[in-house]
Amino acid sequence: MQIIYALVNMLGEMAPYILLGFLVAGIMHAFVPPGAMNRHLAGRGFGPVFKAAMIGVPLPLCSCGVLPAAVAMRRGGASRAASTSFLIATPQTGADSIAATWSLLGPAFAVVRPVAALVTALVGGCAVGAAEKPEVSAEACPVGQAHERRSFAYHCAEAMRYGFVDLVASIGGWLVAGLVIAALIAVYVPADFFAAVGEHPFISMLAVLVVSVPMYVCATGSIPIAMSLMLKGLSPGTAFVLLMAGPAANFASFTLISREMGRKAAVIYLSAIIAGAMAFGLAIDYLLPAWWFSLVGDGVAAHGACVHLGYVQIVSAAILSALLLYSFIRRKHHHTNISTDMICKYKIEGMNCPHCQASAAKAISAVTGVESVDVDLKKGIASVGGIHDPRAVVTAVRAAGFDASPLTTD
């Protein structure tokens, strides 16, 4: 029962803020034209790097979801420096994770987290810009750049659909995983387990880096894990290293960046994340007031004791639980409705989450002649209906940041 209490309490604390973040993310998605960002990110200098970082900080994309977006940005004309800045800033934080961070870890963490994402993105992007030779701007890809004029009601509906359906499906699994891991830590790890390593923050930060850099966890899912580790003895700075490095880097992102932008850019990208995490972690532990980062009032809830949740928290938790359940059922029972006539199948590599799946489907849908698209995330296969040019489909998918090749034609 202690695990259930811990899960319910943490969910109740986070739910109102996460729902608000989903709404903000949906509004950004629905009302910002698709090509508006790329037009400002070409060229050299500090300007494109700064703009890319400022765009990336509030976007609620995980480290796999940001990859196709960044590759599409790069192939659409953005510089390597701006693309790297976007890659570093975006997965570390987002509108949803900032709100959730405030709810569980307090305002200090919620403020420092986007600041750290912005600073590390600027440093990494500028470093890539300084290291790279002048390049000819990439030819903008026309796929999916047209912004159709729609009614205000349509955009509102699109905001709700993206924020509370697509985005929930994208990060819902990692959010649940983070809550479960946090509950297990809170209930089963002894209170003095991290006492020894907690006395040496620098060593504990290095240990957390070794675990978090290759680990895949979204920005929101890392919050309850960091909180539980703090309650077991780790310093706030060490927990912050997990919050930065865990969402921002993994082996898949390093590999793709190496392929798309070169090994030098990939090394700078990873180095900026590691150095930034360590620098901000040490600053939190040794330079900033300790009481800013104390978890006052959260210890009881995290350790599984039953606490009373407010009406807003209960309703928000119920809504969030229903959205998560719907996304899981929708994914499990997803069936294709496309006709079996004129179907071409394509193998798509590089998809890791529902956001990637949606990006690939959107790119294919923009190809002339395509009438229907069904993308199977688990199998990595897209079934495309309509009379179309297979080469155009492959080009569109690659422009979206994935690899594609035709399989069969029925």
C-alpha positions as semicolon CSV with decimal commas, in nm:
position;residue;x (nm);y (nm);z (nm)
1;M;0,000;0,000;0,000
2;Q;0,290;0,237;0,061
3;I;0,381;0,232;-0,309
4;I;0,021;0,313;-0,404
5;Y;0,012;0,601;-0,156
6;A;0,340;0,736;-0,293
7;L;0,218;0,712;-0,653
8;V;-0,116;0,878;-0,576
9;N;0,041;1,159;-0,377
10;M;0,306;1,242;-0,637
11;L;0,052;1,220;-0,919
12;G;-0,181;1,455;-0,731
13;E;0,098;1,708;-0,674
14;M;0,213;1,705;-1,037
15;A;-0,115;1,668;-1,229
16;P;-0,241;2,031;-1,228
17;Y;0,093;2,162;-1,351
18;I;0,137;1,891;-1,614
19;L;-0,210;1,954;-1,756
20;L;-0,131;2,325;-1,775
21;G;0,193;2,244;-1,956
22;F;0,008;2,021;-2,204
23;L;-0,232;2,306;-2,279
24;V;0,049;2,557;-2,336
25;A;0,231;2,309;-2,560
26;G;-0,083;2,249;-2,765
27;I;-0,137;2,622;-2,813
28;M;0,222;2,664;-2,931
29;H;0,186;2,375;-3,173
30;A;-0,145;2,490;-3,320
31;F;-0,087;2,863;-3,353
32;V;0,281;2,884;-3,460
33;P;0,326;2,835;-3,840
34;P;0,544;2,531;-3,923
35;G;0,802;2,727;-4,122
36;A;0,825;3,028;-3,891
37;M;1,115;2,892;-3,686
38;N;1,341;2,782;-3,971
39;R;1,336;3,125;-4,135
40;H;1,518;3,272;-3,836
41;L;1,778;3,001;-3,779
42;A;1,994;3,014;-4,091
43;G;2,330;3,189;-4,105
44;R;2,623;3,223;-3,869
45;G;2,667;3,418;-3,551
46;F;2,509;3,440;-3,208
47;G;2,161;3,538;-3,329
48;P;2,044;3,205;-3,475
49;V;2,195;3,016;-3,179
50;F;2,010;3,235;-2,930
51;K;1,681;3,210;-3,120
52;A;1,711;2,829;-3,141
53;A;1,773;2,804;-2,767
54;M;1,482;3,035;-2,683
55;I;1,253;2,831;-2,909
56;G;1,372;2,502;-2,762
57;V;1,344;2,582;-2,390
58;P;0,960;2,587;-2,371
59;L;0,899;2,310;-2,626
60;P;0,791;1,984;-2,454
61;L;0,995;1,743;-2,670
62;C;1,193;1,453;-2,527
63;S;1,543;1,363;-2,645
64;C;1,407;1,125;-2,910
65;G;1,123;1,351;-3,018
66;V;1,359;1,645;-3,064
67;L;1,586;1,451;-3,302
68;P;1,359;1,449;-3,610
69;A;1,258;1,809;-3,536
70;A;1,621;1,920;-3,523
71;V;1,717;1,722;-3,834
72;A;1,423;1,871;-4,023
73;M;1,530;2,213;-3,898
74;R;1,884;2,150;-4,018
75;R;1,773;2,024;-4,359
76;G;1,534;2,315;-4,382
77;G;1,820;2,566;-4,373
78;A;1,917;2,606;-4,006
79;S;2,290;2,619;-3,932
80;R;2,476;2,345;-3,745
81;A;2,526;2,584;-3,454
82;A;2,154;2,668;-3,428
83;S;2,053;2,303;-3,467
84;T;2,293;2,201;-3,189
85;S;2,161;2,476;-2,964
86;F;1,807;2,352;-3,025
87;L;1,911;1,992;-2,954
88;I;2,068;2,086;-2,621
89;A;1,796;2,320;-2,494
90;T;1,480;2,138;-2,594
91;P;1,489;1,800;-2,414
92;Q;1,619;1,942;-2,085
93;T;1,297;2,125;-2,009
94;G;0,961;2,232;-2,148
95;A;0,638;2,402;-2,050
96;D;0,507;2,083;-1,893
97;S;0,826;1,989;-1,708
98;I;0,879;2,343;-1,573
99;A;0,532;2,335;-1,419
100;A;0,586;1,983;-1,283
101;T;0,928;2,079;-1,144
102;W;0,767;2,366;-0,952
103;S;0,505;2,131;-0,808
104;L;0,747;1,869;-0,672
105;L;1,086;2,038;-0,633
106;G;0,991;2,400;-0,573
107;P;1,037;2,735;-0,751
108;A;1,419;2,741;-0,731
109;F;1,457;2,422;-0,933
110;A;1,185;2,541;-1,173
111;V;1,374;2,866;-1,242
112;V;1,729;2,728;-1,253
113;R;1,635;2,443;-1,484
114;P;1,537;2,651;-1,792
115;V;1,824;2,893;-1,720
116;A;2,068;2,602;-1,726
117;A;1,914;2,470;-2,048
118;L;1,948;2,813;-2,210
119;V;2,309;2,866;-2,098
120;T;2,432;2,521;-2,200
121;A;2,254;2,553;-2,537
122;L;2,420;2,889;-2,604
123;V;2,763;2,758;-2,507
124;G;2,727;2,438;-2,710
125;G;2,580;2,613;-3,013
126;C;2,845;2,885;-3,018
127;A;3,119;2,625;-2,975
128;V;2,991;2,434;-3,278
129;G;2,971;2,757;-3,474
130;A;3,330;2,846;-3,384
131;A;3,461;2,497;-3,465
132;E;3,285;2,456;-3,799
133;K;3,406;2,600;-4,126
134;P;3,177;2,840;-4,313
135;E;2,913;2,636;-4,492
136;V;2,672;2,685;-4,772
137;S;2,322;2,705;-4,637
138;A;2,122;2,387;-4,681
139;E;1,848;2,397;-4,939
140;A;1,518;2,437;-4,768
141;C;1,291;2,140;-4,797
142;P;0,938;2,227;-4,904
143;V;0,783;1,924;-4,738
144;G;0,529;2,018;-4,477
145;Q;0,621;2,389;-4,477
146;A;0,293;2,522;-4,612
147;H;0,078;2,677;-4,344
148;E;-0,286;2,654;-4,436
149;R;-0,525;2,924;-4,323
150;R;-0,767;2,769;-4,078
151;S;-1,038;2,901;-3,852
152;F;-0,974;2,990;-3,489
153;A;-1,198;2,701;-3,381
154;Y;-0,989;2,458;-3,588
155;H;-0,667;2,577;-3,423
156;C;-0,824;2,546;-3,078
157;A;-0,930;2,189;-3,154
158;E;-0,582;2,114;-3,290
159;A;-0,427;2,256;-2,972
160;M;-0,641;2,029;-2,755
161;R;-0,573;1,725;-2,973
162;Y;-0,197;1,775;-2,978
163;G;-0,163;1,874;-2,612
164;F;-0,394;1,617;-2,455
165;V;-0,368;1,329;-2,704
166;D;-0,046;1,330;-2,905
167;L;0,176;1,478;-2,635
168;V;0,032;1,255;-2,363
169;A;0,105;0,955;-2,584
170;S;0,456;1,086;-2,645
171;I;0,572;1,130;-2,283
172;G;0,304;0,940;-2,090
173;G;0,498;0,614;-2,069
174;W;0,811;0,785;-1,943
175;L;0,612;0,989;-1,693
176;V;0,455;0,673;-1,549
177;A;0,794;0,499;-1,545
178;G;0,946;0,793;-1,358
179;L;0,667;0,790;-1,100
180;V;0,700;0,414;-1,046
181;I;1,078;0,433;-1,007
182;A;1,042;0,724;-0,766
183;A;0,785;0,533;-0,558
184;L;1,008;0,225;-0,543
185;I;1,304;0,439;-0,432
186;A;1,093;0,619;-0,171
187;V;0,953;0,299;-0,019
188;Y;1,233;0,044;-0,047
189;V;1,562;0,237;-0,038
190;P;1,676;0,295;0,324
191;A;1,694;0,657;0,432
192;D;2,071;0,639;0,492
193;F;2,152;0,450;0,170
194;F;2,309;0,751;-0,001
195;A;2,453;0,903;0,314
196;A;2,813;0,804;0,233
197;V;2,821;0,920;-0,126
198;G;2,606;1,221;-0,042
199;E;2,892;1,360;0,169
200;H;3,097;1,402;-0,151
201;P;2,877;1,584;-0,405
202;F;3,141;1,590;-0,679
203;I;3,181;1,211;-0,669
204;S;2,806;1,157;-0,653
205;M;2,759;1,386;-0,955
206;L;3,011;1,186;-1,157
207;A;2,827;0,866;-1,061
208;V;2,494;1,014;-1,164
209;L;2,644;1,125;-1,496
210;V;2,768;0,774;-1,570
211;V;2,414;0,644;-1,520
212;S;2,208;0,931;-1,664
213;V;2,395;1,009;-1,988
214;P;2,324;0,672;-2,155
215;M;1,986;0,644;-1,980
216;Y;1,671;0,752;-2,163
217;V;1,423;0,950;-1,953
218;C;1,204;1,247;-2,044
219;A;1,228;1,583;-1,870
220;T;0,903;1,531;-1,679
221;G;0,971;1,168;-1,589
222;S;1,306;1,260;-1,434
223;I;1,147;1,491;-1,175
224;P;1,004;1,235;-0,929
225;I;1,324;1,028;-0,959
226;A;1,537;1,328;-0,868
227;M;1,309;1,413;-0,577
228;S;1,324;1,061;-0,437
229;L;1,703;1,055;-0,462
230;M;1,723;1,384;-0,272
231;L;1,502;1,244;0,001
232;K;1,742;0,949;0,031
233;G;2,047;1,164;0,091
234;L;2,176;1,297;-0,240
235;S;2,248;1,669;-0,263
236;P;2,025;1,907;-0,463
237;G;2,312;1,967;-0,706
238;T;2,345;1,596;-0,773
239;A;1,971;1,569;-0,834
240;F;2,001;1,861;-1,076
241;V;2,268;1,674;-1,271
242;L;2,012;1,398;-1,327
243;L;1,750;1,654;-1,432
244;M;1,986;1,797;-1,694
245;A;2,186;1,504;-1,826
246;G;1,916;1,237;-1,815
247;P;1,671;1,401;-2,059
248;A;1,931;1,579;-2,275
249;A;2,160;1,298;-2,388
250;N;2,155;0,933;-2,484
251;F;2,343;0,707;-2,725
252;A;2,074;0,730;-2,995
253;S;2,090;1,109;-3,008
254;F;2,472;1,110;-3,016
255;T;2,471;0,862;-3,307
256;L;2,218;1,057;-3,512
257;I;2,390;1,390;-3,450
258;S;2,720;1,237;-3,558
259;R;2,561;1,123;-3,884
260;E;2,371;1,440;-3,962
261;M;2,607;1,713;-3,839
262;G;2,943;1,543;-3,798
263;R;3,136;1,383;-3,514
264;K;3,282;1,716;-3,402
265;A;2,938;1,868;-3,346
266;A;2,824;1,553;-3,162
267;V;3,124;1,564;-2,927
268;I;3,067;1,934;-2,854
269;Y;2,697;1,863;-2,796
270;L;2,770;1,593;-2,538
271;S;3,053;1,788;-2,374
272;A;2,832;2,096;-2,330
273;I;2,565;1,890;-2,156
274;I;2,811;1,718;-1,922
275;A;3,004;2,035;-1,839
276;G;2,686;2,235;-1,792
277;A;2,530;1,974;-1,564
278;M;2,841;1,960;-1,347
279;A;2,879;2,340;-1,335
280;F;2,520;2,408;-1,236
281;G;2,516;2,115;-0,994
282;L;2,824;2,245;-0,813
283;A;2,683;2,599;-0,814
284;I;2,363;2,477;-0,649
285;D;2,554;2,289;-0,377
286;Y;2,827;2,544;-0,305
287;L;2,716;2,890;-0,422
288;L;2,338;2,918;-0,387
289;P;2,145;2,919;-0,057
290;A;2,062;2,565;0,052
291;W;1,712;2,658;0,169
292;W;1,616;2,749;-0,187
293;F;1,631;2,381;-0,278
294;S;1,483;2,220;0,033
295;L;1,186;1,988;-0,012
296;V;0,970;2,129;0,264
297;G;0,646;1,937;0,298
298;D;0,719;1,687;0,021
299;G;0,894;1,425;0,229
300;V;0,580;1,275;0,375
301;A;0,411;1,236;0,039
302;A;0,716;1,092;-0,127
303;H;0,772;0,834;0,142
304;G;0,430;0,688;0,093
305;A;0,235;0,820;0,389
306;C;-0,124;0,906;0,315
307;V;-0,182;1,282;0,283
308;H;-0,489;1,482;0,194
309;L;-0,504;1,613;-0,160
310;G;-0,707;1,917;-0,252
311;Y;-1,008;1,914;-0,481
312;V;-0,814;2,060;-0,773
313;Q;-0,538;1,802;-0,728
314;I;-0,783;1,512;-0,714
315;V;-0,972;1,626;-1,025
316;S;-0,647;1,696;-1,213
317;A;-0,505;1,357;-1,117
318;A;-0,823;1,186;-1,238
319;I;-0,812;1,373;-1,570
320;L;-0,442;1,297;-1,621
321;S;-0,495;0,930;-1,534
322;A;-0,780;0,910;-1,783
323;L;-0,565;1,068;-2,055
324;L;-0,280;0,828;-1,984
325;L;-0,515;0,529;-1,990
326;Y;-0,668;0,646;-2,316
327;S;-0,327;0,689;-2,479
328;F;-0,221;0,337;-2,377
329;I;-0,547;0,182;-2,502
330;R;-0,529;0,385;-2,823
331;R;-0,175;0,269;-2,891
332;K;-0,248;-0,095;-2,807
333;H;-0,561;-0,121;-3,016
334;H;-0,449;0,098;-3,305
335;H;-0,584;-0,043;-3,629
336;T;-0,526;0,073;-3,981
337;N;-0,827;0,196;-4,177
338;I;-0,654;0,234;-4,512
339;S;-0,759;0,044;-4,820
340;T;-0,554;-0,250;-4,943
341;D;-0,555;-0,106;-5,298
342;M;-0,239;0,066;-5,418
343;I;-0,055;0,021;-5,087
344;C;0,320;0,071;-5,068
345;K;0,514;-0,020;-4,757
346;Y;0,828;0,150;-4,638
347;K;1,077;0,058;-4,370
348;I;1,140;0,359;-4,144
349;E;1,437;0,363;-3,907
350;G;1,495;0,607;-3,623
351;M;1,147;0,629;-3,470
352;N;1,150;0,599;-3,090
353;C;0,820;0,737;-2,966
354;P;0,469;0,842;-3,076
355;H;0,597;1,191;-3,153
356;C;0,843;1,043;-3,402
357;Q;0,560;0,835;-3,543
358;A;0,343;1,144;-3,591
359;S;0,630;1,337;-3,752
360;A;0,692;1,060;-4,008
361;A;0,320;1,028;-4,087
362;K;0,285;1,403;-4,132
363;A;0,581;1,415;-4,370
364;I;0,443;1,131;-4,582
365;S;0,094;1,283;-4,588
366;A;0,237;1,596;-4,752
367;V;0,361;1,400;-5,056
368;T;0,157;1,450;-5,372
369;G;-0,075;1,158;-5,444
370;V;-0,073;1,013;-5,092
371;E;-0,429;0,945;-4,981
372;S;-0,374;0,755;-4,655
373;V;-0,088;0,676;-4,418
374;D;-0,053;0,425;-4,136
375;V;0,277;0,417;-3,946
376;D;0,341;0,117;-3,722
377;L;0,582;0,242;-3,454
378;K;0,663;-0,102;-3,315
379;K;0,747;-0,260;-3,653
380;G;0,891;0,056;-3,807
381;I;0,678;0,018;-4,119
382;A;0,465;0,279;-4,299
383;S;0,176;0,166;-4,520
384;V;0,101;0,437;-4,775
385;G;-0,210;0,443;-4,994
386;G;-0,262;0,633;-5,318
387;I;-0,076;0,681;-5,645
388;H;0,248;0,848;-5,547
389;D;0,619;0,854;-5,622
390;P;0,807;0,624;-5,378
391;R;1,117;0,840;-5,414
392;A;0,920;1,141;-5,293
393;V;0,807;0,947;-4,986
394;V;1,165;0,844;-4,907
395;T;1,282;1,204;-4,952
396;A;1,004;1,338;-4,729
397;V;1,080;1,088;-4,450
398;R;1,451;1,165;-4,464
399;A;1,377;1,537;-4,453
400;A;1,181;1,471;-4,135
401;G;1,491;1,317;-3,976
402;F;1,450;0,943;-4,036
403;D;1,583;0,681;-4,278
404;A;1,337;0,517;-4,518
405;S;1,339;0,256;-4,790
406;P;1,060;0,085;-4,991
407;L;0,965;-0,269;-4,887
408;T;0,683;-0,405;-5,102
409;T;0,408;-0,284;-5,330
410;D;0,074;-0,462;-5,308
